[in-house]
C-alpha positions as a printed Julia matrix, in Angstrom:
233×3 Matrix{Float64}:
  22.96   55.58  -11.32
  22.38   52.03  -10.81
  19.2    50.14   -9.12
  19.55   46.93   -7.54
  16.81   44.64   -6.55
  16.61   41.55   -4.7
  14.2    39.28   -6.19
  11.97   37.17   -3.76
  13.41   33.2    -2.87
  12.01   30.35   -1.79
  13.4    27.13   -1.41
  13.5    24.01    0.31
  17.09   23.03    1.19
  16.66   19.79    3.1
  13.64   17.64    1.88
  11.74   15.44    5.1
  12.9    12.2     4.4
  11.42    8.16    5.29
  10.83    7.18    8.72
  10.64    3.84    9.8
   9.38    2.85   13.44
   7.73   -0.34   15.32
   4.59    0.05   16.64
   4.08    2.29   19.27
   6.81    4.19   18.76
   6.74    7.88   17.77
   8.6     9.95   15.55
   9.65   13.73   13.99
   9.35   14.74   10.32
  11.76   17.86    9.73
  13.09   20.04    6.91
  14.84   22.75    5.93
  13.73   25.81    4.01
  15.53   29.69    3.04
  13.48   32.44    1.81
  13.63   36.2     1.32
  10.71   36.36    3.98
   8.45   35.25    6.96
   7.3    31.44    6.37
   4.79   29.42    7.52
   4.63   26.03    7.14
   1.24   23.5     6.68
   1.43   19.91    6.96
  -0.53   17.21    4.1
  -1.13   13.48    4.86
  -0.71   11.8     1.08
   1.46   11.91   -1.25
   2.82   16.05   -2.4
   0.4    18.08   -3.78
  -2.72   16.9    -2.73
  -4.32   19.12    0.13
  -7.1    17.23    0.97
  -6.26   15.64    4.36
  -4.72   19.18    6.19
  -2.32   17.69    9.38
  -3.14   20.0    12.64
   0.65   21.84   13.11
   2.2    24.92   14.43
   2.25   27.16   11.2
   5.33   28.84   12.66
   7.59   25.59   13.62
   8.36   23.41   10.47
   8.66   19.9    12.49
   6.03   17.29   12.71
   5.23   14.9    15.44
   3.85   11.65   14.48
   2.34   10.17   17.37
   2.22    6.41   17.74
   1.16    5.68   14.44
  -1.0     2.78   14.31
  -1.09    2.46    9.93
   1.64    3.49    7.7
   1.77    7.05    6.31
   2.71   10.06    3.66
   3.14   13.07    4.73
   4.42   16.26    3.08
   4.84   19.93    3.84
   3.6    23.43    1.93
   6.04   26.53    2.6
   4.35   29.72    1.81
   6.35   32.87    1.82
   3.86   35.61    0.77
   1.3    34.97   -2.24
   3.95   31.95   -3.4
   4.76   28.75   -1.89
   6.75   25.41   -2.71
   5.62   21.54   -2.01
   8.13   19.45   -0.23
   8.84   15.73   -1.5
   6.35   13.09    0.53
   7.97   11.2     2.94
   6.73    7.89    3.8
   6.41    6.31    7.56
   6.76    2.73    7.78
   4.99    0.94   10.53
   6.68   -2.05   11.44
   3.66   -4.51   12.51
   1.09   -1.4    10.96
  -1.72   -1.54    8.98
  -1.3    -0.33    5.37
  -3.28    0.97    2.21
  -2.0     0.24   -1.41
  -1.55    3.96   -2.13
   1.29    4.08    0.39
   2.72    0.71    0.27
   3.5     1.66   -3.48
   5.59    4.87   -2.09
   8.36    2.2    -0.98
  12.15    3.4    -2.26
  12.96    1.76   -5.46
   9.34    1.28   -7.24
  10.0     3.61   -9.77
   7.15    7.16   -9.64
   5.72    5.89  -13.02
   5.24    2.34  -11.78
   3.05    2.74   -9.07
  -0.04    1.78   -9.98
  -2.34   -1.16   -9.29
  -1.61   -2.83  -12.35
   1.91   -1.85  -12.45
   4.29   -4.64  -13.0
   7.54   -2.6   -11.75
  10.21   -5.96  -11.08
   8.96   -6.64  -14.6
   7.67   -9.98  -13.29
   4.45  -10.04  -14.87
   2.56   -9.87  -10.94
   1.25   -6.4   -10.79
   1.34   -4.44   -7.65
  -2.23   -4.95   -6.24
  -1.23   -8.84   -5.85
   1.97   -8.32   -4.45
   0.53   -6.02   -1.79
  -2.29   -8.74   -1.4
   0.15  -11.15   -0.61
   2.52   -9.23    1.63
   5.73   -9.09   -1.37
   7.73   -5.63   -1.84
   6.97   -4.47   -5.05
  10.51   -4.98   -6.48
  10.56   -8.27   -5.2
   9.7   -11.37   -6.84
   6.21  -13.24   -6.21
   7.64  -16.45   -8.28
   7.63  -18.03   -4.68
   4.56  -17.22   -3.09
   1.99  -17.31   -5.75
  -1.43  -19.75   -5.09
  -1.66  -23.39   -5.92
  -4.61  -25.0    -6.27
  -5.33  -27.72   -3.95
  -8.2   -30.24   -2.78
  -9.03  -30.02    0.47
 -10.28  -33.66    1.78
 -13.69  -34.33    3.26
 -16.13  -36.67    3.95
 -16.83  -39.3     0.94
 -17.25  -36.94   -1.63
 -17.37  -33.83   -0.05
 -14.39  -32.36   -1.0
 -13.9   -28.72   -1.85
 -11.14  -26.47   -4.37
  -9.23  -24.6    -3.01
  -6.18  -21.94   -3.52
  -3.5   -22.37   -0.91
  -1.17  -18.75   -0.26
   0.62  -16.86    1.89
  -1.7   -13.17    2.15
  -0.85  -10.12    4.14
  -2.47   -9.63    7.53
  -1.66   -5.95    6.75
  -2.69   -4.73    3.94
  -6.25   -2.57    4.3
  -8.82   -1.81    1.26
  -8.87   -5.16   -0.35
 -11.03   -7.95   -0.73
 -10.51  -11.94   -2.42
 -12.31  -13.74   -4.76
 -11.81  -17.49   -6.13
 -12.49  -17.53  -10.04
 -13.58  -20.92  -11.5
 -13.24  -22.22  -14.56
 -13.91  -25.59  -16.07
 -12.49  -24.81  -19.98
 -10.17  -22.01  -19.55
 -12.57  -19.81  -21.35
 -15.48  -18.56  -19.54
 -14.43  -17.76  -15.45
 -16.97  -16.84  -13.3
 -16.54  -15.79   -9.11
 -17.94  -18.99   -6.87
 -18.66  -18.49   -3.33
 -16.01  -19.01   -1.22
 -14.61  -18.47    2.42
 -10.81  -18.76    3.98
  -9.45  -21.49    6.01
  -6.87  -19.82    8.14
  -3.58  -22.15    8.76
  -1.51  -19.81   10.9
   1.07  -17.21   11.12
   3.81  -17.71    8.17
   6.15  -14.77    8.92
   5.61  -11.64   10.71
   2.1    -9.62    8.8
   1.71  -12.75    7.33
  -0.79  -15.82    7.39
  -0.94  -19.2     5.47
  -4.54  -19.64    4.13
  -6.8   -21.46    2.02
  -9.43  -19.94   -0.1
 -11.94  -22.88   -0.73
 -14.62  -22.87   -3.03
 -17.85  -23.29   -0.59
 -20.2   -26.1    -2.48
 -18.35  -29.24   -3.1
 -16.74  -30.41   -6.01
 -18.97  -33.82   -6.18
 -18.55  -35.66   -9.86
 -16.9   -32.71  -11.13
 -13.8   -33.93  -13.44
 -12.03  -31.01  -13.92
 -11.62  -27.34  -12.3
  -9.59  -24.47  -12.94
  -9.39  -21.78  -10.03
  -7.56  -18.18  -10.07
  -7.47  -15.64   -7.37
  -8.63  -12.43   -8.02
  -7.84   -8.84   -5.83
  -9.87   -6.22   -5.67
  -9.52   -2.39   -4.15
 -12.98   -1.46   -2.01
 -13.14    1.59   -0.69
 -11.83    1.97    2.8
């Protein structure tokens, strides 16, 4: 005699995939899964695997409304079929004119999975990711363009003050500045400072100056860096 057995399946056949919207706008994130059995389906914001931020969803319908959005997004999707289940890809929504957070800005196609990373240099340009973000460049893209220059902004007698002149993000969330000051290349340290804002250069982004606060007086000579940091949100 002869005993056949179907084994238990479960797979996702159609992965959700980007979105990109404008502000205010709203949109679906679908897949497509087969199994051997009844599914239900739970919704993740961040990137696949991590379960910490449940989305509220009907267990029983597999699509997901995103609702206006107001900040860019991950989202992914757990399929459970019995005591196993399978993690869908995460799918990234783009907010045109939205706020975002370095963790998802790095999800953008192209920057390669292992490459993602604050530090990360992924063009290969030698300007990690955290700067690029801070200054509102893709991470493939090169920063050779919009990197600071130093400048000395004029005032009264001998009241001037050093400043770095860039482009920054109006976007990007989690992040603060500082101006490092040198005056031998060797020993930096972080000098008060405050931004000069010289208007809109591009849409999400803003001309600025980051001037040191006291004024540069007698001093001969002054080297200044800018420095990005991650804060928590």
């Amino acid at each position: 005699s002869m005993t056949l057995s179907l084994r238990s399946f479960l797979s996702i056949v159609t992965q959700p995939s980007d979105r990109s919207l404008d502000l205010g706008d709203s949109t679906w994130l679908g897949f497509e899964s087969v199994g051997s059995g009844p599914q239900t389906y739970q919704w993740f914001r961040g990137e696949s695997g991590d379960t910490t931020e449940p989305v509220a969803s009907d267990p029983d319908d597999g699509a997901l409304l995103v609702d206006r959005p107001q900040a860019w997004s991950c989202y992914w999707v757990r399929v459970t079929m019995g005591n196993t289940h399978v993690d869908s890809r995460t799918a990234l929504v783009r907010v045109n004119g939205g706020t975002m957070t370095l963790a998802d800005w790095t999800l953008l196609p192209g920057t390669p999975a292992n490459q993602r990373g604050a530090l990360d240099t992924p063009a290969g340009d030698g300007v990690c990711n955290l700067m690029k973000f801070a200054l509102g460049v893709a991470p493939m893209d090169s920063a050779a363009a919009r990197l600071p220059r130093a400048v000395i902004v004029a005032g009264q007698g001998t009241n001037r003050h050093l400043a770095l002149e860039f482009t920054r993000s109006t976007l990007a969330r989690g992040i603060e500045f500082d101006l490092w000051v040198s005056t031998d290349l060797k020993t930096w340290q972080v000098e008060p400072s405050e931004f000069v804002i010289l208007g809109p250069n591009g849409s999400g982004l803003e001309k600025v100056q980051l001037c040191e606060t006291a004024p540069l007086g007698t001093s001969t000579r002054r080297f200044a860096r800018l420095a990005v940091r991650v804060v928590a949100p």
